[in-house]
Amino acid sequence: MDSTTKSKAVEASIYYDANYGSFDTELYSEIRREAFGEDIGQNSWLTADEQDRFLSWLELSPGKVLLDVACGAGGPAVRIAAKTGCSVVGIDVHEQAVSTACSLAIQRGLGRRAEFRVVDAAQQLPFSENSFDAITCIDAVNHFSDRPRVIAEWARLLNVGGRLLFTDPITLTGPLTNSEVAVRSSAGVYLFVPHGYDERVISQCGLQLLVSEDVTANMAKVAEARRAARASRTAALRDIEGDQAYDGQQEFLDVAARVAREGRLSRFVYVSKKVS
Ligand SMILES: C[S@@+](CC[C@H](N)C(=O)[O-])C[C@H]1O[C@@H](n2cnc3c(N)ncnc32)[C@H](O)[C@@H]1O
């Protein structure tokens, strides 16, 4: 990685270290089971039933190749490879997340069909054009400040007929106070966009919009369940994370749940298709 990429990686790590530091321990897995219903190794607002619905829009099958941008610890991408038979490439800027993802793929016997790499996805991506049948980016598009450039880059990488699916959990649909904005954007770069902006950029990038759906309810539910699951294990988590990181996470989840429940900061899923 060059020095610009490194500085972005450090920025992302400030918050995400707390998420990925002990990701594959039994304690964190238990918290995910309680928060999400099923632990698929996610670090987002994605639940297994939601991913199944997303998969019905992606038309993935053996022989096809998916790129998962900002894949985190790889659980969602590995589950897709296992369910559809496709191959997956996951990229994320967090080194520990990528190493957890590599181990998970091997553990699940998917080492040949799942590859994970440390890449700063805010930059031009190290793949040639028309190399993927689908691209996903779950709850991470908000970390890239230049959305038109990022979506144009994804369009470049897709095969004609290929699908792009991303969720944007930082869509403004109501008023936010300055402290809510500060807490909700405490993990590196954050781009808050008005509803409608993503659809415009998708179409400006030459992609045909197929689905635009409000999936805020999942975010409100998971944030609250995750906060509660962590709160019931406070002592153990304080030992691992330290007081400051633990309190920061709890405040983040509390605010994320409240602004979502009240419909002020929303999460949308967009699916689009490369038509030419
Ligand atoms: C909310 S997590 C979502 C992870 C994953 N998509 C999932 O569903 O579990 C956001 C992810 O974005 C990654 N990220 C942040 N900035 C990034 C960047 N510039 N390039 C690549 N990944 C980045 C973080 O490391 C983190 O893993």
Short mmCIF file of N, CA and C and ligand atoms in Angstrom, two decimals, residues 5 8-9 11-13 15-16 19-20 23 40-46 68-77 91-95 97 118-123 125 136-144 169 187-190 226 252, ligand 1:
data_model
loop_
_atom_site.label_atom_id
_atom_site.label_comp_id
_atom_site.label_asym_id
_atom_site.label_seq_id
_atom_site.Cartn_x
_atom_site.Cartn_y
_atom_site.Cartn_z
N THR A 5 -2.86 5.34 0.97
CA THR A 5 -3.68 4.19 1.34
C THR A 5 -3.47 3.87 2.80
N LYS A 8 -5.41 6.15 5.15
CA LYS A 8 -6.84 5.82 5.17
C LYS A 8 -7.06 4.57 6.01
N ALA A 9 -6.15 3.59 5.88
CA ALA A 9 -6.27 2.36 6.65
C ALA A 9 -6.22 2.68 8.13
N GLU A 11 -7.03 5.50 9.58
CA GLU A 11 -8.27 6.20 9.93
C GLU A 11 -9.41 5.19 10.18
N ALA A 12 -9.53 4.22 9.27
CA ALA A 12 -10.59 3.22 9.41
C ALA A 12 -10.35 2.38 10.67
N SER A 13 -9.09 2.12 10.97
CA SER A 13 -8.76 1.24 12.10
C SER A 13 -9.19 1.82 13.44
N TYR A 15 -11.78 3.01 14.62
CA TYR A 15 -13.03 2.43 15.09
C TYR A 15 -13.05 0.93 14.87
N TYR A 16 -12.65 0.48 13.70
CA TYR A 16 -12.87 -0.92 13.33
C TYR A 16 -11.95 -1.89 14.07
N ASN A 19 -13.91 -3.68 16.45
CA ASN A 19 -14.80 -4.70 15.88
C ASN A 19 -14.03 -5.97 15.49
N TYR A 20 -12.84 -5.77 14.92
CA TYR A 20 -12.16 -6.93 14.33
C TYR A 20 -11.12 -7.55 15.25
N PHE A 23 -12.80 -10.66 16.76
CA PHE A 23 -13.99 -11.00 15.96
C PHE A 23 -14.36 -12.48 16.03
N ILE A 40 -23.37 -14.73 10.77
CA ILE A 40 -22.75 -15.10 9.48
C ILE A 40 -21.38 -14.42 9.35
N GLY A 41 -20.89 -13.88 10.45
CA GLY A 41 -19.58 -13.21 10.40
C GLY A 41 -19.70 -11.82 9.80
N GLN A 42 -20.84 -11.17 10.07
CA GLN A 42 -21.07 -9.83 9.54
C GLN A 42 -20.67 -8.76 10.57
N ASN A 43 -20.34 -7.58 10.04
CA ASN A 43 -20.07 -6.44 10.91
C ASN A 43 -20.80 -5.24 10.31
N SER A 44 -22.12 -5.37 10.25
CA SER A 44 -22.95 -4.39 9.54
C SER A 44 -24.36 -4.51 10.08
N TRP A 45 -25.34 -4.13 9.28
CA TRP A 45 -26.75 -4.27 9.70
C TRP A 45 -27.42 -5.41 8.94
N LEU A 46 -26.61 -6.25 8.33
CA LEU A 46 -27.10 -7.31 7.46
C LEU A 46 -27.46 -8.58 8.24
N ASP A 68 -16.95 -8.35 -3.45
CA ASP A 68 -17.58 -7.74 -2.28
C ASP A 68 -16.64 -6.64 -1.78
N VAL A 69 -17.08 -5.40 -1.95
CA VAL A 69 -16.26 -4.24 -1.59
C VAL A 69 -16.46 -3.91 -0.11
N ALA A 70 -15.36 -3.69 0.62
CA ALA A 70 -15.41 -3.45 2.07
C ALA A 70 -16.06 -4.66 2.74
N CYS A 71 -15.45 -5.81 2.50
CA CYS A 71 -16.03 -7.11 2.88
C CYS A 71 -15.93 -7.37 4.37
N GLY A 72 -15.19 -6.56 5.13
CA GLY A 72 -15.04 -6.80 6.55
C GLY A 72 -14.37 -8.15 6.80
N ALA A 73 -14.89 -8.89 7.78
CA ALA A 73 -14.29 -10.17 8.15
C ALA A 73 -14.74 -11.31 7.23
N GLY A 74 -15.41 -10.99 6.14
CA GLY A 74 -15.66 -11.94 5.07
C GLY A 74 -16.86 -12.86 5.20
N GLY A 75 -17.53 -12.84 6.36
CA GLY A 75 -18.65 -13.75 6.56
C GLY A 75 -19.72 -13.66 5.48
N PRO A 76 -20.20 -12.46 5.15
CA PRO A 76 -21.25 -12.37 4.13
C PRO A 76 -20.81 -12.92 2.77
N ALA A 77 -19.57 -12.62 2.35
CA ALA A 77 -19.10 -13.11 1.04
C ALA A 77 -18.94 -14.62 1.05
N ILE A 91 -12.59 -7.38 -0.76
CA ILE A 91 -11.52 -6.42 -0.48
C ILE A 91 -11.93 -5.53 0.70
N ASP A 92 -10.96 -5.22 1.53
CA ASP A 92 -11.21 -4.33 2.67
C ASP A 92 -9.87 -3.71 3.03
N VAL A 93 -9.94 -2.53 3.66
CA VAL A 93 -8.71 -1.83 4.02
C VAL A 93 -8.15 -2.31 5.35
N HIS A 94 -8.96 -3.04 6.12
CA HIS A 94 -8.54 -3.44 7.46
C HIS A 94 -7.81 -4.79 7.40
N GLU A 95 -6.51 -4.78 7.72
CA GLU A 95 -5.69 -5.99 7.55
C GLU A 95 -6.19 -7.17 8.37
N ALA A 97 -9.22 -7.73 9.49
CA ALA A 97 -10.49 -8.22 8.95
C ALA A 97 -10.21 -9.15 7.77
N VAL A 118 -6.25 -6.96 0.99
CA VAL A 118 -6.24 -5.62 1.59
C VAL A 118 -6.15 -4.61 0.44
N VAL A 119 -7.22 -3.82 0.29
CA VAL A 119 -7.27 -2.82 -0.78
C VAL A 119 -8.03 -1.61 -0.25
N ASP A 120 -7.57 -0.40 -0.55
CA ASP A 120 -8.33 0.80 -0.24
C ASP A 120 -9.35 1.01 -1.35
N ALA A 121 -10.61 0.75 -1.05
CA ALA A 121 -11.65 0.79 -2.07
C ALA A 121 -12.08 2.21 -2.43
N ALA A 122 -11.50 3.21 -1.78
CA ALA A 122 -11.80 4.59 -2.18
C ALA A 122 -10.95 4.97 -3.40
N GLN A 123 -9.96 4.16 -3.71
CA GLN A 123 -9.07 4.42 -4.84
C GLN A 123 -9.48 3.58 -6.04
N LEU A 125 -9.55 0.52 -8.35
CA LEU A 125 -9.39 -0.86 -7.88
C LEU A 125 -8.48 -1.66 -8.81
N THR A 136 -21.06 -6.30 -4.69
CA THR A 136 -21.84 -5.90 -3.52
C THR A 136 -21.00 -5.00 -2.64
N CYS A 137 -21.66 -4.13 -1.90
CA CYS A 137 -20.98 -3.31 -0.90
C CYS A 137 -22.02 -3.06 0.20
N ILE A 138 -21.82 -3.74 1.32
CA ILE A 138 -22.83 -3.72 2.38
C ILE A 138 -22.42 -2.74 3.49
N ASP A 139 -23.23 -1.69 3.64
CA ASP A 139 -23.09 -0.73 4.74
C ASP A 139 -21.70 -0.10 4.82
N ALA A 140 -21.11 0.17 3.66
CA ALA A 140 -19.76 0.75 3.66
C ALA A 140 -19.58 1.85 2.62
N VAL A 141 -20.57 2.04 1.74
CA VAL A 141 -20.40 3.05 0.67
C VAL A 141 -20.19 4.44 1.27
N ASN A 142 -20.73 4.63 2.48
CA ASN A 142 -20.62 5.91 3.19
C ASN A 142 -19.18 6.26 3.55
N HIS A 143 -18.27 5.27 3.48
CA HIS A 143 -16.87 5.53 3.83
C HIS A 143 -16.06 6.09 2.64
N PHE A 144 -16.69 6.21 1.48
CA PHE A 144 -15.98 6.70 0.29
C PHE A 144 -16.53 8.09 -0.03
N PRO A 169 -26.40 3.15 4.48
CA PRO A 169 -27.03 3.34 5.79
C PRO A 169 -26.96 4.77 6.30
N ALA A 187 -16.34 6.66 12.62
CA ALA A 187 -15.43 5.61 12.12
C ALA A 187 -14.79 6.01 10.80
N GLY A 188 -13.95 7.04 10.84
CA GLY A 188 -13.25 7.46 9.63
C GLY A 188 -14.10 8.36 8.75
N VAL A 189 -13.93 8.23 7.43
CA VAL A 189 -14.64 9.09 6.47
C VAL A 189 -16.14 8.72 6.43
N TYR A 190 -17.00 9.72 6.46
CA TYR A 190 -18.46 9.49 6.33
C TYR A 190 -19.05 10.47 5.35
N ARG A 226 -27.93 -5.35 19.19
CA ARG A 226 -26.48 -5.46 19.41
C ARG A 226 -26.07 -4.69 20.67
N PHE A 252 -22.58 4.70 20.10
CA PHE A 252 -22.78 4.61 18.65
C PHE A 252 -24.04 3.78 18.34
C1 LIG B 1 -19.77 -1.50 8.54
S1 LIG B 1 -18.40 -2.44 8.01
C2 LIG B 1 -19.15 -3.55 6.85
C3 LIG B 1 -18.33 -4.77 6.61
C4 LIG B 1 -18.98 -5.84 5.73
N1 LIG B 1 -19.50 -5.30 4.50
C5 LIG B 1 -20.05 -6.60 6.47
O1 LIG B 1 -21.22 -6.58 6.04
O2 LIG B 1 -19.73 -7.23 7.47
C6 LIG B 1 -17.57 -1.26 6.97
C7 LIG B 1 -16.27 -1.81 6.39
O3 LIG B 1 -15.71 -0.82 5.53
C8 LIG B 1 -14.30 -0.96 5.58
N2 LIG B 1 -13.70 0.23 4.99
C9 LIG B 1 -13.73 1.51 5.46
N3 LIG B 1 -13.05 2.32 4.64
C10 LIG B 1 -12.58 1.54 3.63
C11 LIG B 1 -11.81 1.79 2.47
N4 LIG B 1 -11.37 3.03 2.18
N5 LIG B 1 -11.52 0.75 1.64
C12 LIG B 1 -11.93 -0.51 1.93
N6 LIG B 1 -12.66 -0.81 3.02
C13 LIG B 1 -12.99 0.19 3.86
C14 LIG B 1 -14.02 -1.16 7.07
O4 LIG B 1 -12.74 -1.69 7.31
C15 LIG B 1 -15.17 -2.11 7.43
O5 LIG B 1 -14.77 -3.45 7.32
#
